[in-house]
Amino acid sequence: MTEQPAGWPAGGRPPRGACPSCAEGAGTPGARPAGTAPPTALVLPPSTAGTASAHALEPDPPEAARDRVNRRWNEILQETRVAQTGVQILFGFLLSVAFTPVFRELAVADRVIYVVTVVLGASATASLIAPVSLHRFLSGQRMKDEMADIAHRLMMCGMVLLALTIGCTLLLILHVVVPGLLADLLVGAVMLWFALCWYALPLWLRRRSARRLARRSTPS
């Protein structure tokens, strides 16, 4: 048998309200230490509640110059890997066309299109791989900011050349498969879609974001 402290009832629990500290230790529901105020609900003042959504819409804090350059360079490298894969596969296909028996049967105009396509594909390959050469030659020279700017321009130029290469390749194939005006119309529609996806849409989103930031910064 266990001993019970003197003054406790037979149930082994202190009487309700007799000893606040004992009641709390025994698990009495609703018991609070003596002299403690009841809990109050946390109510935000109107000014704080009104500015909560405004803080959520504030732009991110400005990043350091070194972090910004590193982020830009890493993004360029990731984008270069994606673009290089496409242009290398396409350029390899173009080089193999000249050694097929069907190439000898092409008309003079189609051969001109092929030559233009190969030149555009080689130029796109050079522009998209140029950031790798820049990094190898200028690594350790503390010129990452200049490298990021030049690589950005080379990437934009390479994307234009890549789009033209795809358009000329499609034109060459469709001239063989679908003779006549239909081939030119299909190529024009595809190039229009390229222009909308690669250039018009990003520029529109960029302009809309600039207008939104201007409205936020304008005092009401």
PDB file of C-alpha atoms in Angstrom:
ATOM      1  CA  MET A   1       0.000   0.000   0.000  1.00  0.00           C
ATOM      2  CA  THR A   2       1.133   3.527  -0.776  1.00  0.00           C
ATOM      3  CA  GLU A   3       1.079   6.197   1.828  1.00  0.00           C
ATOM      4  CA  GLN A   4      -1.160   9.242   1.308  1.00  0.00           C
ATOM      5  CA  PRO A   5      -0.339  12.662   2.640  1.00  0.00           C
ATOM      6  CA  ALA A   6      -2.297  13.715   5.675  1.00  0.00           C
ATOM      7  CA  GLY A   7      -5.438  15.651   4.949  1.00  0.00           C
ATOM      8  CA  TRP A   8      -6.095  14.117   1.534  1.00  0.00           C
ATOM      9  CA  PRO A   9      -9.387  12.306   0.932  1.00  0.00           C
ATOM     10  CA  ALA A  10      -9.593   8.614   0.300  1.00  0.00           C
ATOM     11  CA  GLY A  11      -9.594   9.075  -3.513  1.00  0.00           C
ATOM     12  CA  GLY A  12      -5.981  10.221  -3.456  1.00  0.00           C
ATOM     13  CA  ARG A  13      -6.629  13.668  -5.048  1.00  0.00           C
ATOM     14  CA  PRO A  14      -6.658  17.005  -3.249  1.00  0.00           C
ATOM     15  CA  PRO A  15      -9.976  18.754  -2.761  1.00  0.00           C
ATOM     16  CA  ARG A  16     -10.907  21.220  -5.474  1.00  0.00           C
ATOM     17  CA  GLY A  17      -9.583  24.682  -4.700  1.00  0.00           C
ATOM     18  CA  ALA A  18      -7.718  23.599  -1.545  1.00  0.00           C
ATOM     19  CA  CYS A  19      -4.168  23.934  -2.939  1.00  0.00           C
ATOM     20  CA  PRO A  20      -3.696  25.450  -6.394  1.00  0.00           C
ATOM     21  CA  SER A  21      -0.207  24.116  -6.836  1.00  0.00           C
ATOM     22  CA  CYS A  22      -1.232  20.642  -5.724  1.00  0.00           C
ATOM     23  CA  ALA A  23      -4.348  20.740  -7.860  1.00  0.00           C
ATOM     24  CA  GLU A  24      -2.265  21.650 -10.900  1.00  0.00           C
ATOM     25  CA  GLY A  25       0.185  18.857 -10.228  1.00  0.00           C
ATOM     26  CA  ALA A  26      -2.646  16.355  -9.777  1.00  0.00           C
ATOM     27  CA  GLY A  27      -4.203  17.258 -13.130  1.00  0.00           C
ATOM     28  CA  THR A  28      -7.300  19.069 -11.836  1.00  0.00           C
ATOM     29  CA  PRO A  29      -9.099  20.481 -14.879  1.00  0.00           C
ATOM     30  CA  GLY A  30      -9.275  24.232 -15.099  1.00  0.00           C
ATOM     31  CA  ALA A  31      -6.849  24.825 -12.227  1.00  0.00           C
ATOM     32  CA  ARG A  32      -4.529  27.873 -12.450  1.00  0.00           C
ATOM     33  CA  PRO A  33      -1.836  29.031 -10.051  1.00  0.00           C
ATOM     34  CA  ALA A  34      -2.973  31.690  -7.637  1.00  0.00           C
ATOM     35  CA  GLY A  35      -2.588  35.255  -8.866  1.00  0.00           C
ATOM     36  CA  THR A  36      -2.475  34.337 -12.627  1.00  0.00           C
ATOM     37  CA  ALA A  37      -4.737  36.283 -14.932  1.00  0.00           C
ATOM     38  CA  PRO A  38      -6.954  34.351 -17.340  1.00  0.00           C
ATOM     39  CA  PRO A  39      -5.526  34.045 -20.896  1.00  0.00           C
ATOM     40  CA  THR A  40      -6.591  36.758 -23.277  1.00  0.00           C
ATOM     41  CA  ALA A  41      -7.005  36.428 -27.051  1.00  0.00           C
ATOM     42  CA  LEU A  42      -4.361  38.109 -29.165  1.00  0.00           C
ATOM     43  CA  VAL A  43      -6.077  40.827 -31.161  1.00  0.00           C
ATOM     44  CA  LEU A  44      -4.154  42.713 -33.807  1.00  0.00           C
ATOM     45  CA  PRO A  45      -4.760  46.435 -33.938  1.00  0.00           C
ATOM     46  CA  PRO A  46      -6.490  47.659 -37.066  1.00  0.00           C
ATOM     47  CA  SER A  47      -3.302  49.225 -38.383  1.00  0.00           C
ATOM     48  CA  THR A  48      -1.355  45.953 -38.061  1.00  0.00           C
ATOM     49  CA  ALA A  49      -4.115  43.856 -39.576  1.00  0.00           C
ATOM     50  CA  GLY A  50      -4.468  46.270 -42.462  1.00  0.00           C
ATOM     51  CA  THR A  51      -0.785  46.215 -43.316  1.00  0.00           C
ATOM     52  CA  ALA A  52      -0.435  42.411 -43.221  1.00  0.00           C
ATOM     53  CA  SER A  53      -1.521  42.036 -46.826  1.00  0.00           C
ATOM     54  CA  ALA A  54       0.578  45.026 -47.834  1.00  0.00           C
ATOM     55  CA  HIS A  55       3.724  43.367 -46.464  1.00  0.00           C
ATOM     56  CA  ALA A  56       2.905  40.232 -48.446  1.00  0.00           C
ATOM     57  CA  LEU A  57       2.871  42.259 -51.664  1.00  0.00           C
ATOM     58  CA  GLU A  58       6.179  43.975 -51.020  1.00  0.00           C
ATOM     59  CA  PRO A  59       9.052  42.940 -53.332  1.00  0.00           C
ATOM     60  CA  ASP A  60      11.874  40.773 -52.078  1.00  0.00           C
ATOM     61  CA  PRO A  61      14.784  42.536 -50.390  1.00  0.00           C
ATOM     62  CA  PRO A  62      17.572  43.480 -52.790  1.00  0.00           C
ATOM     63  CA  GLU A  63      20.286  40.875 -53.142  1.00  0.00           C
ATOM     64  CA  ALA A  64      23.981  41.568 -52.947  1.00  0.00           C
ATOM     65  CA  ALA A  65      25.872  42.343 -56.150  1.00  0.00           C
ATOM     66  CA  ARG A  66      28.000  39.200 -55.880  1.00  0.00           C
ATOM     67  CA  ASP A  67      24.979  36.968 -55.279  1.00  0.00           C
ATOM     68  CA  ARG A  68      23.173  38.560 -58.212  1.00  0.00           C
ATOM     69  CA  VAL A  69      26.082  37.929 -60.585  1.00  0.00           C
ATOM     70  CA  ASN A  70      26.434  34.316 -59.433  1.00  0.00           C
ATOM     71  CA  ARG A  71      22.708  33.735 -59.836  1.00  0.00           C
ATOM     72  CA  ARG A  72      22.696  35.214 -63.353  1.00  0.00           C
ATOM     73  CA  TRP A  73      25.675  33.138 -64.403  1.00  0.00           C
ATOM     74  CA  ASN A  74      24.207  29.891 -63.046  1.00  0.00           C
ATOM     75  CA  GLU A  75      20.918  30.583 -64.834  1.00  0.00           C
ATOM     76  CA  ILE A  76      22.759  31.243 -68.110  1.00  0.00           C
ATOM     77  CA  LEU A  77      24.644  27.954 -67.786  1.00  0.00           C
ATOM     78  CA  GLN A  78      21.424  26.014 -67.179  1.00  0.00           C
ATOM     79  CA  GLU A  79      19.711  27.653 -70.161  1.00  0.00           C
ATOM     80  CA  THR A  80      22.773  27.042 -72.330  1.00  0.00           C
ATOM     81  CA  ARG A  81      22.623  23.307 -71.602  1.00  0.00           C
ATOM     82  CA  VAL A  82      19.008  23.144 -72.767  1.00  0.00           C
ATOM     83  CA  ALA A  83      19.619  25.130 -75.964  1.00  0.00           C
ATOM     84  CA  GLN A  84      22.851  23.313 -76.814  1.00  0.00           C
ATOM     85  CA  THR A  85      21.158  19.938 -76.791  1.00  0.00           C
ATOM     86  CA  GLY A  86      18.574  21.031 -79.351  1.00  0.00           C
ATOM     87  CA  VAL A  87      20.959  22.813 -81.698  1.00  0.00           C
ATOM     88  CA  GLN A  88      23.503  19.986 -81.668  1.00  0.00           C
ATOM     89  CA  ILE A  89      20.894  17.355 -82.563  1.00  0.00           C
ATOM     90  CA  LEU A  90      19.520  19.562 -85.321  1.00  0.00           C
ATOM     91  CA  PHE A  91      22.964  20.414 -86.694  1.00  0.00           C
ATOM     92  CA  GLY A  92      23.953  16.739 -86.735  1.00  0.00           C
ATOM     93  CA  PHE A  93      20.831  15.942 -88.736  1.00  0.00           C
ATOM     94  CA  LEU A  94      21.610  18.694 -91.246  1.00  0.00           C
ATOM     95  CA  LEU A  95      25.144  17.445 -91.789  1.00  0.00           C
ATOM     96  CA  SER A  96      23.912  13.936 -92.531  1.00  0.00           C
ATOM     97  CA  VAL A  97      21.422  15.112 -95.176  1.00  0.00           C
ATOM     98  CA  ALA A  98      24.142  15.969 -97.710  1.00  0.00           C
ATOM     99  CA  PHE A  99      25.327  12.337 -97.791  1.00  0.00           C
ATOM    100  CA  THR A 100      21.945  10.791 -98.581  1.00  0.00           C
ATOM    101  CA  PRO A 101      20.975   9.734-102.127  1.00  0.00           C
ATOM    102  CA  VAL A 102      17.876  11.970-102.026  1.00  0.00           C
ATOM    103  CA  PHE A 103      20.038  15.087-101.716  1.00  0.00           C
ATOM    104  CA  ARG A 104      21.205  14.730-105.329  1.00  0.00           C
ATOM    105  CA  GLU A 105      17.609  14.940-106.515  1.00  0.00           C
ATOM    106  CA  LEU A 106      16.914  18.288-104.836  1.00  0.00           C
ATOM    107  CA  ALA A 107      16.282  21.347-106.953  1.00  0.00           C
ATOM    108  CA  VAL A 108      18.672  24.270-106.985  1.00  0.00           C
ATOM    109  CA  ALA A 109      16.383  26.354-104.765  1.00  0.00           C
ATOM    110  CA  ASP A 110      16.189  23.575-102.182  1.00  0.00           C
ATOM    111  CA  ARG A 111      19.963  23.226-102.201  1.00  0.00           C
ATOM    112  CA  VAL A 112      20.275  26.955-101.539  1.00  0.00           C
ATOM    113  CA  ILE A 113      17.874  26.582 -98.610  1.00  0.00           C
ATOM    114  CA  TYR A 114      19.986  23.701 -97.337  1.00  0.00           C
ATOM    115  CA  VAL A 115      23.197  25.720 -97.488  1.00  0.00           C
ATOM    116  CA  VAL A 116      21.554  28.647 -95.673  1.00  0.00           C
ATOM    117  CA  THR A 117      20.184  26.264 -93.054  1.00  0.00           C
ATOM    118  CA  VAL A 118      23.590  24.677 -92.407  1.00  0.00           C
ATOM    119  CA  VAL A 119      25.242  28.096 -92.058  1.00  0.00           C
ATOM    120  CA  LEU A 120      22.533  29.254 -89.641  1.00  0.00           C
ATOM    121  CA  GLY A 121      22.847  26.048 -87.629  1.00  0.00           C
ATOM    122  CA  ALA A 122      26.638  26.417 -87.369  1.00  0.00           C
ATOM    123  CA  SER A 123      26.248  30.061 -86.291  1.00  0.00           C
ATOM    124  CA  ALA A 124      23.658  29.136 -83.668  1.00  0.00           C
ATOM    125  CA  THR A 125      25.947  26.408 -82.337  1.00  0.00           C
ATOM    126  CA  ALA A 126      28.822  28.874 -82.019  1.00  0.00           C
ATOM    127  CA  SER A 127      26.690  31.456 -80.215  1.00  0.00           C
ATOM    128  CA  LEU A 128      25.202  28.992 -77.744  1.00  0.00           C
ATOM    129  CA  ILE A 129      28.522  27.322 -76.887  1.00  0.00           C
ATOM    130  CA  ALA A 130      30.409  30.634 -76.621  1.00  0.00           C
ATOM    131  CA  PRO A 131      29.593  31.106 -72.870  1.00  0.00           C
ATOM    132  CA  VAL A 132      31.562  27.934 -72.141  1.00  0.00           C
ATOM    133  CA  SER A 133      34.597  29.317 -73.952  1.00  0.00           C
ATOM    134  CA  LEU A 134      34.214  32.646 -72.146  1.00  0.00           C
ATOM    135  CA  HIS A 135      34.205  30.925 -68.792  1.00  0.00           C
ATOM    136  CA  ARG A 136      37.263  28.831 -69.601  1.00  0.00           C
ATOM    137  CA  PHE A 137      39.359  31.775 -70.808  1.00  0.00           C
ATOM    138  CA  LEU A 138      38.216  34.316 -68.219  1.00  0.00           C
ATOM    139  CA  SER A 139      37.833  32.111 -65.155  1.00  0.00           C
ATOM    140  CA  GLY A 140      39.596  33.601 -62.149  1.00  0.00           C
ATOM    141  CA  GLN A 141      39.902  37.072 -63.710  1.00  0.00           C
ATOM    142  CA  ARG A 142      37.053  38.528 -61.611  1.00  0.00           C
ATOM    143  CA  MET A 143      35.088  39.401 -64.737  1.00  0.00           C
ATOM    144  CA  LYS A 144      31.939  37.391 -64.023  1.00  0.00           C
ATOM    145  CA  ASP A 145      29.724  40.476 -64.346  1.00  0.00           C
ATOM    146  CA  GLU A 146      31.071  41.219 -67.840  1.00  0.00           C
ATOM    147  CA  MET A 147      30.880  37.517 -68.736  1.00  0.00           C
ATOM    148  CA  ALA A 148      27.221  37.375 -67.679  1.00  0.00           C
ATOM    149  CA  ASP A 149      26.334  40.395 -69.849  1.00  0.00           C
ATOM    150  CA  ILE A 150      28.167  39.077 -72.921  1.00  0.00           C
ATOM    151  CA  ALA A 151      26.796  35.553 -72.428  1.00  0.00           C
ATOM    152  CA  HIS A 152      23.283  36.996 -72.198  1.00  0.00           C
ATOM    153  CA  ARG A 153      23.695  38.731 -75.574  1.00  0.00           C
ATOM    154  CA  LEU A 154      25.193  35.615 -77.141  1.00  0.00           C
ATOM    155  CA  MET A 155      22.297  33.538 -75.851  1.00  0.00           C
ATOM    156  CA  MET A 156      19.739  35.940 -77.339  1.00  0.00           C
ATOM    157  CA  CYS A 157      21.576  35.919 -80.665  1.00  0.00           C
ATOM    158  CA  GLY A 158      21.858  32.137 -80.600  1.00  0.00           C
ATOM    159  CA  MET A 159      18.136  31.745 -79.951  1.00  0.00           C
ATOM    160  CA  VAL A 160      17.322  33.910 -82.979  1.00  0.00           C
ATOM    161  CA  LEU A 161      19.696  31.856 -85.134  1.00  0.00           C
ATOM    162  CA  LEU A 162      18.244  28.638 -83.757  1.00  0.00           C
ATOM    163  CA  ALA A 163      14.709  29.729 -84.605  1.00  0.00           C
ATOM    164  CA  LEU A 164      15.785  30.597 -88.147  1.00  0.00           C
ATOM    165  CA  THR A 165      17.569  27.252 -88.453  1.00  0.00           C
ATOM    166  CA  ILE A 166      14.450  25.370 -87.393  1.00  0.00           C
ATOM    167  CA  GLY A 167      12.354  27.393 -89.838  1.00  0.00           C
ATOM    168  CA  CYS A 168      14.696  26.721 -92.762  1.00  0.00           C
ATOM    169  CA  THR A 169      14.910  23.028 -91.885  1.00  0.00           C
ATOM    170  CA  LEU A 170      11.134  22.811 -91.811  1.00  0.00           C
ATOM    171  CA  LEU A 171      10.945  24.640 -95.124  1.00  0.00           C
ATOM    172  CA  LEU A 172      13.403  22.233 -96.721  1.00  0.00           C
ATOM    173  CA  ILE A 173      11.519  19.171 -95.482  1.00  0.00           C
ATOM    174  CA  LEU A 174       8.076  20.476 -96.395  1.00  0.00           C
ATOM    175  CA  HIS A 175       9.229  21.405 -99.912  1.00  0.00           C
ATOM    176  CA  VAL A 176       9.967  17.738-100.436  1.00  0.00           C
ATOM    177  CA  VAL A 177       6.898  16.351 -98.676  1.00  0.00           C
ATOM    178  CA  VAL A 178       4.271  19.032 -99.495  1.00  0.00           C
ATOM    179  CA  PRO A 179       5.153  20.811-102.741  1.00  0.00           C
ATOM    180  CA  GLY A 180       3.541  24.125-103.541  1.00  0.00           C
ATOM    181  CA  LEU A 181       2.347  27.113-101.554  1.00  0.00           C
ATOM    182  CA  LEU A 182       1.127  25.004 -98.632  1.00  0.00           C
ATOM    183  CA  ALA A 183       4.685  24.395 -97.463  1.00  0.00           C
ATOM    184  CA  ASP A 184       5.406  28.135 -97.273  1.00  0.00           C
ATOM    185  CA  LEU A 185       2.172  28.777 -95.368  1.00  0.00           C
ATOM    186  CA  LEU A 186       2.926  26.061 -92.842  1.00  0.00           C
ATOM    187  CA  VAL A 187       6.445  27.364 -92.272  1.00  0.00           C
ATOM    188  CA  GLY A 188       5.120  30.908 -91.852  1.00  0.00           C
ATOM    189  CA  ALA A 189       2.589  29.734 -89.259  1.00  0.00           C
ATOM    190  CA  VAL A 190       5.264  27.826 -87.330  1.00  0.00           C
ATOM    191  CA  MET A 191       7.643  30.796 -87.346  1.00  0.00           C
ATOM    192  CA  LEU A 192       4.849  33.055 -86.131  1.00  0.00           C
ATOM    193  CA  TRP A 193       4.265  30.665 -83.256  1.00  0.00           C
ATOM    194  CA  PHE A 194       7.980  30.731 -82.459  1.00  0.00           C
ATOM    195  CA  ALA A 195       7.911  34.528 -82.383  1.00  0.00           C
ATOM    196  CA  LEU A 196       4.909  34.545 -80.050  1.00  0.00           C
ATOM    197  CA  CYS A 197       6.308  31.940 -77.629  1.00  0.00           C
ATOM    198  CA  TRP A 198       9.945  33.021 -77.566  1.00  0.00           C
ATOM    199  CA  TYR A 199       9.700  36.803 -77.831  1.00  0.00           C
ATOM    200  CA  ALA A 200       6.222  38.339 -77.757  1.00  0.00           C
ATOM    201  CA  LEU A 201       5.031  36.522 -74.623  1.00  0.00           C
ATOM    202  CA  PRO A 202       8.145  37.219 -72.484  1.00  0.00           C
ATOM    203  CA  LEU A 203       8.193  40.880 -73.548  1.00  0.00           C
ATOM    204  CA  TRP A 204       4.500  41.255 -72.741  1.00  0.00           C
ATOM    205  CA  LEU A 205       4.953  39.669 -69.295  1.00  0.00           C
ATOM    206  CA  ARG A 206       7.966  41.892 -68.643  1.00  0.00           C
ATOM    207  CA  ARG A 207       6.041  45.037 -69.550  1.00  0.00           C
ATOM    208  CA  ARG A 208       3.055  44.005 -67.424  1.00  0.00           C
ATOM    209  CA  SER A 209       5.340  43.384 -64.436  1.00  0.00           C
ATOM    210  CA  ALA A 210       6.943  46.815 -64.909  1.00  0.00           C
ATOM    211  CA  ARG A 211       3.522  48.498 -64.937  1.00  0.00           C
ATOM    212  CA  ARG A 212       2.503  46.600 -61.791  1.00  0.00           C
ATOM    213  CA  LEU A 213       5.639  47.688 -59.933  1.00  0.00           C
ATOM    214  CA  ALA A 214       5.088  51.279 -61.066  1.00  0.00           C
ATOM    215  CA  ARG A 215       1.550  51.242 -59.668  1.00  0.00           C
ATOM    216  CA  ARG A 216       2.776  49.871 -56.335  1.00  0.00           C
ATOM    217  CA  SER A 217       5.498  52.494 -56.006  1.00  0.00           C
ATOM    218  CA  THR A 218       3.128  55.379 -56.847  1.00  0.00           C
ATOM    219  CA  PRO A 219       1.750  56.877 -53.599  1.00  0.00           C
ATOM    220  CA  SER A 220      -2.039  56.776 -53.411  1.00  0.00           C
TER     221      SER A 220
END
